[in-house]
Tab-separated table of C-alpha atoms in Angstrom:
chain	number	residue	atom	x	y	z
A	1	MET	CA	82.405	139.571	109.149
A	2	VAL	CA	85.689	138.447	107.224
A	3	ARG	CA	86.628	134.918	107.873
A	4	ALA	CA	89.681	132.770	106.163
A	5	ILE	CA	89.017	129.036	105.213
A	6	ARG	CA	91.733	127.019	104.774
A	7	GLY	CA	91.953	123.575	102.651
A	8	ALA	CA	94.264	121.271	100.676
A	9	ILE	CA	94.205	118.405	98.280
A	10	GLN	CA	96.905	115.896	97.033
A	11	VAL	CA	96.795	115.601	93.395
A	12	GLU	CA	97.942	112.531	91.351
A	13	ALA	CA	100.600	114.014	89.214
A	14	ASN	CA	102.011	117.417	87.797
A	15	ASP	CA	99.296	117.203	84.979
A	16	ARG	CA	97.175	119.889	83.929
A	17	ASP	CA	94.170	117.737	84.401
A	18	ALA	CA	94.828	116.512	87.215
A	19	ILE	CA	95.884	119.941	88.822
A	20	ILE	CA	92.523	121.238	87.406
A	21	SER	CA	90.298	118.216	88.555
A	22	GLY	CA	92.243	118.049	92.086
A	23	THR	CA	91.425	122.231	92.743
A	24	THR	CA	88.014	121.978	91.105
A	25	GLU	CA	87.161	119.221	93.774
A	26	LEU	CA	88.669	121.181	96.514
A	27	VAL	CA	87.156	124.628	95.744
A	28	ALA	CA	83.705	122.840	95.570
A	29	ALA	CA	84.133	121.413	98.667
A	30	VAL	CA	85.031	124.502	100.284
A	31	MET	CA	81.988	126.195	98.764
A	32	GLU	CA	79.425	123.382	99.541
A	33	ARG	CA	80.302	122.749	103.144
A	34	ASN	CA	80.541	126.567	103.841
A	35	GLN	CA	77.353	127.215	102.234
A	36	LEU	CA	78.776	130.025	100.093
A	37	THR	CA	78.064	131.561	96.816
A	38	THR	CA	80.754	133.442	94.803
A	39	ASP	CA	79.489	136.635	96.119
A	40	ASP	CA	80.677	135.818	99.405
A	41	VAL	CA	84.193	135.433	98.409
A	42	ILE	CA	86.694	138.273	98.810
A	43	SER	CA	89.713	136.819	97.258
A	44	VAL	CA	91.725	133.186	97.322
A	45	LEU	CA	95.084	132.393	97.670
A	46	PHE	CA	96.502	128.971	96.032
A	47	THR	CA	99.613	127.598	96.696
A	48	ALA	CA	101.199	124.764	95.160
A	49	THR	CA	104.188	122.322	96.064
A	50	PRO	CA	107.082	123.169	93.763
A	51	ASP	CA	106.750	119.759	91.754
A	52	LEU	CA	103.225	121.171	90.284
A	53	THR	CA	104.003	123.495	87.726
A	54	ALA	CA	101.793	122.287	84.914
A	55	GLU	CA	98.683	124.472	85.357
A	56	PHE	CA	97.764	127.490	87.597
A	57	PRO	CA	95.413	126.222	90.385
A	58	ALA	CA	93.409	129.218	90.023
A	59	LEU	CA	92.222	128.605	86.527
A	60	ALA	CA	90.104	125.774	88.196
A	61	ALA	CA	88.181	128.240	90.055
A	62	ARG	CA	87.658	130.671	87.050
A	63	LYS	CA	85.991	127.399	85.458
A	64	LEU	CA	83.669	127.421	88.305
A	65	GLY	CA	82.699	130.953	88.015
A	66	PHE	CA	85.014	132.845	90.169
A	67	HIS	CA	85.282	135.663	87.620
A	68	GLU	CA	85.252	138.763	89.862
A	69	VAL	CA	87.049	137.207	92.703
A	70	PRO	CA	90.707	138.049	92.924
A	71	LEU	CA	92.603	135.131	92.917
A	72	ILE	CA	96.399	134.293	92.879
A	73	CYS	CA	99.005	131.432	92.884
A	74	CYS	CA	102.279	130.849	94.486
A	75	THR	CA	104.728	128.394	95.186
A	76	GLU	CA	104.881	126.799	98.521
A	77	ILE	CA	108.094	126.160	100.122
A	78	GLY	CA	110.086	123.171	99.509
A	79	VAL	CA	110.519	121.643	103.042
A	80	PRO	CA	112.247	118.540	102.827
A	81	GLY	CA	110.294	115.499	103.378
A	82	ALA	CA	106.993	117.556	102.901
A	83	LEU	CA	103.874	115.835	101.231
A	84	PRO	CA	104.278	116.423	97.553
A	85	ARG	CA	101.904	117.557	94.936
A	86	VAL	CA	99.647	119.317	97.127
A	87	VAL	CA	97.578	122.387	96.261
A	88	ARG	CA	96.553	124.530	99.232
A	89	LEU	CA	94.085	127.428	99.266
A	90	MET	CA	93.175	130.133	101.646
A	91	ALA	CA	89.959	131.847	101.074
A	92	HIS	CA	88.844	134.982	102.568
A	93	VAL	CA	85.045	135.247	102.888
A	94	GLU	CA	82.342	137.329	104.230
A	95	ILE	CA	80.241	135.156	106.362
A	96	ASP	CA	78.114	135.969	109.715
A	97	ARG	CA	79.428	132.681	111.485
A	98	PRO	CA	81.454	132.114	114.378
A	99	ARG	CA	85.096	130.751	113.540
A	100	ALA	CA	83.848	127.557	115.424
A	101	GLU	CA	81.491	126.851	112.494
A	102	ILE	CA	83.781	127.295	109.580
A	103	GLN	CA	84.388	123.992	107.893
A	104	HIS	CA	88.079	123.776	106.686
A	105	VAL	CA	88.571	121.027	103.936
A	106	TYR	CA	91.340	118.598	103.749
A	107	LEU	CA	91.181	116.074	100.763
A	108	ARG	CA	92.594	112.910	99.691
A	109	GLY	CA	96.218	112.450	100.685
A	110	ALA	CA	96.373	116.081	102.443
A	111	THR	CA	94.201	114.948	105.075
A	112	VAL	CA	97.765	114.072	106.814
A	113	LEU	CA	98.279	117.919	106.684
A	114	ARG	CA	95.695	118.508	109.555
A	115	GLN	CA	94.223	115.353	111.045
A	116	ASP	CA	92.512	117.501	113.717
A	117	ILE	CA	90.086	118.959	111.099
A	118	ALA	CA	90.246	116.710	107.851
A	119	GLN	CA	86.881	115.461	106.744
């Protein structure tokens, strides 16, 4: 079955290292909590709020070994009053588990985005 896994993390600053570090933490948590390998991942869509321009979040996934996984980065829409400095992801994976067992991951300040499922 194909499932989608969501996640987000708020990073400290519009800084290359902060974006890479935060995205690495997010991707690693999604993979670990869902017991995935890169072979299970079909593709990953990353978004960043308009205030994050210092690096592509997908670079962090490449550094984690996502060499054969299609990745893309987009800018999140700039909604007034929205939480700043957020990297989001939607990973499409092949997994034989029901939706109820999927672990969506919201870290740091991004937990306020989905308090119903944040860990």
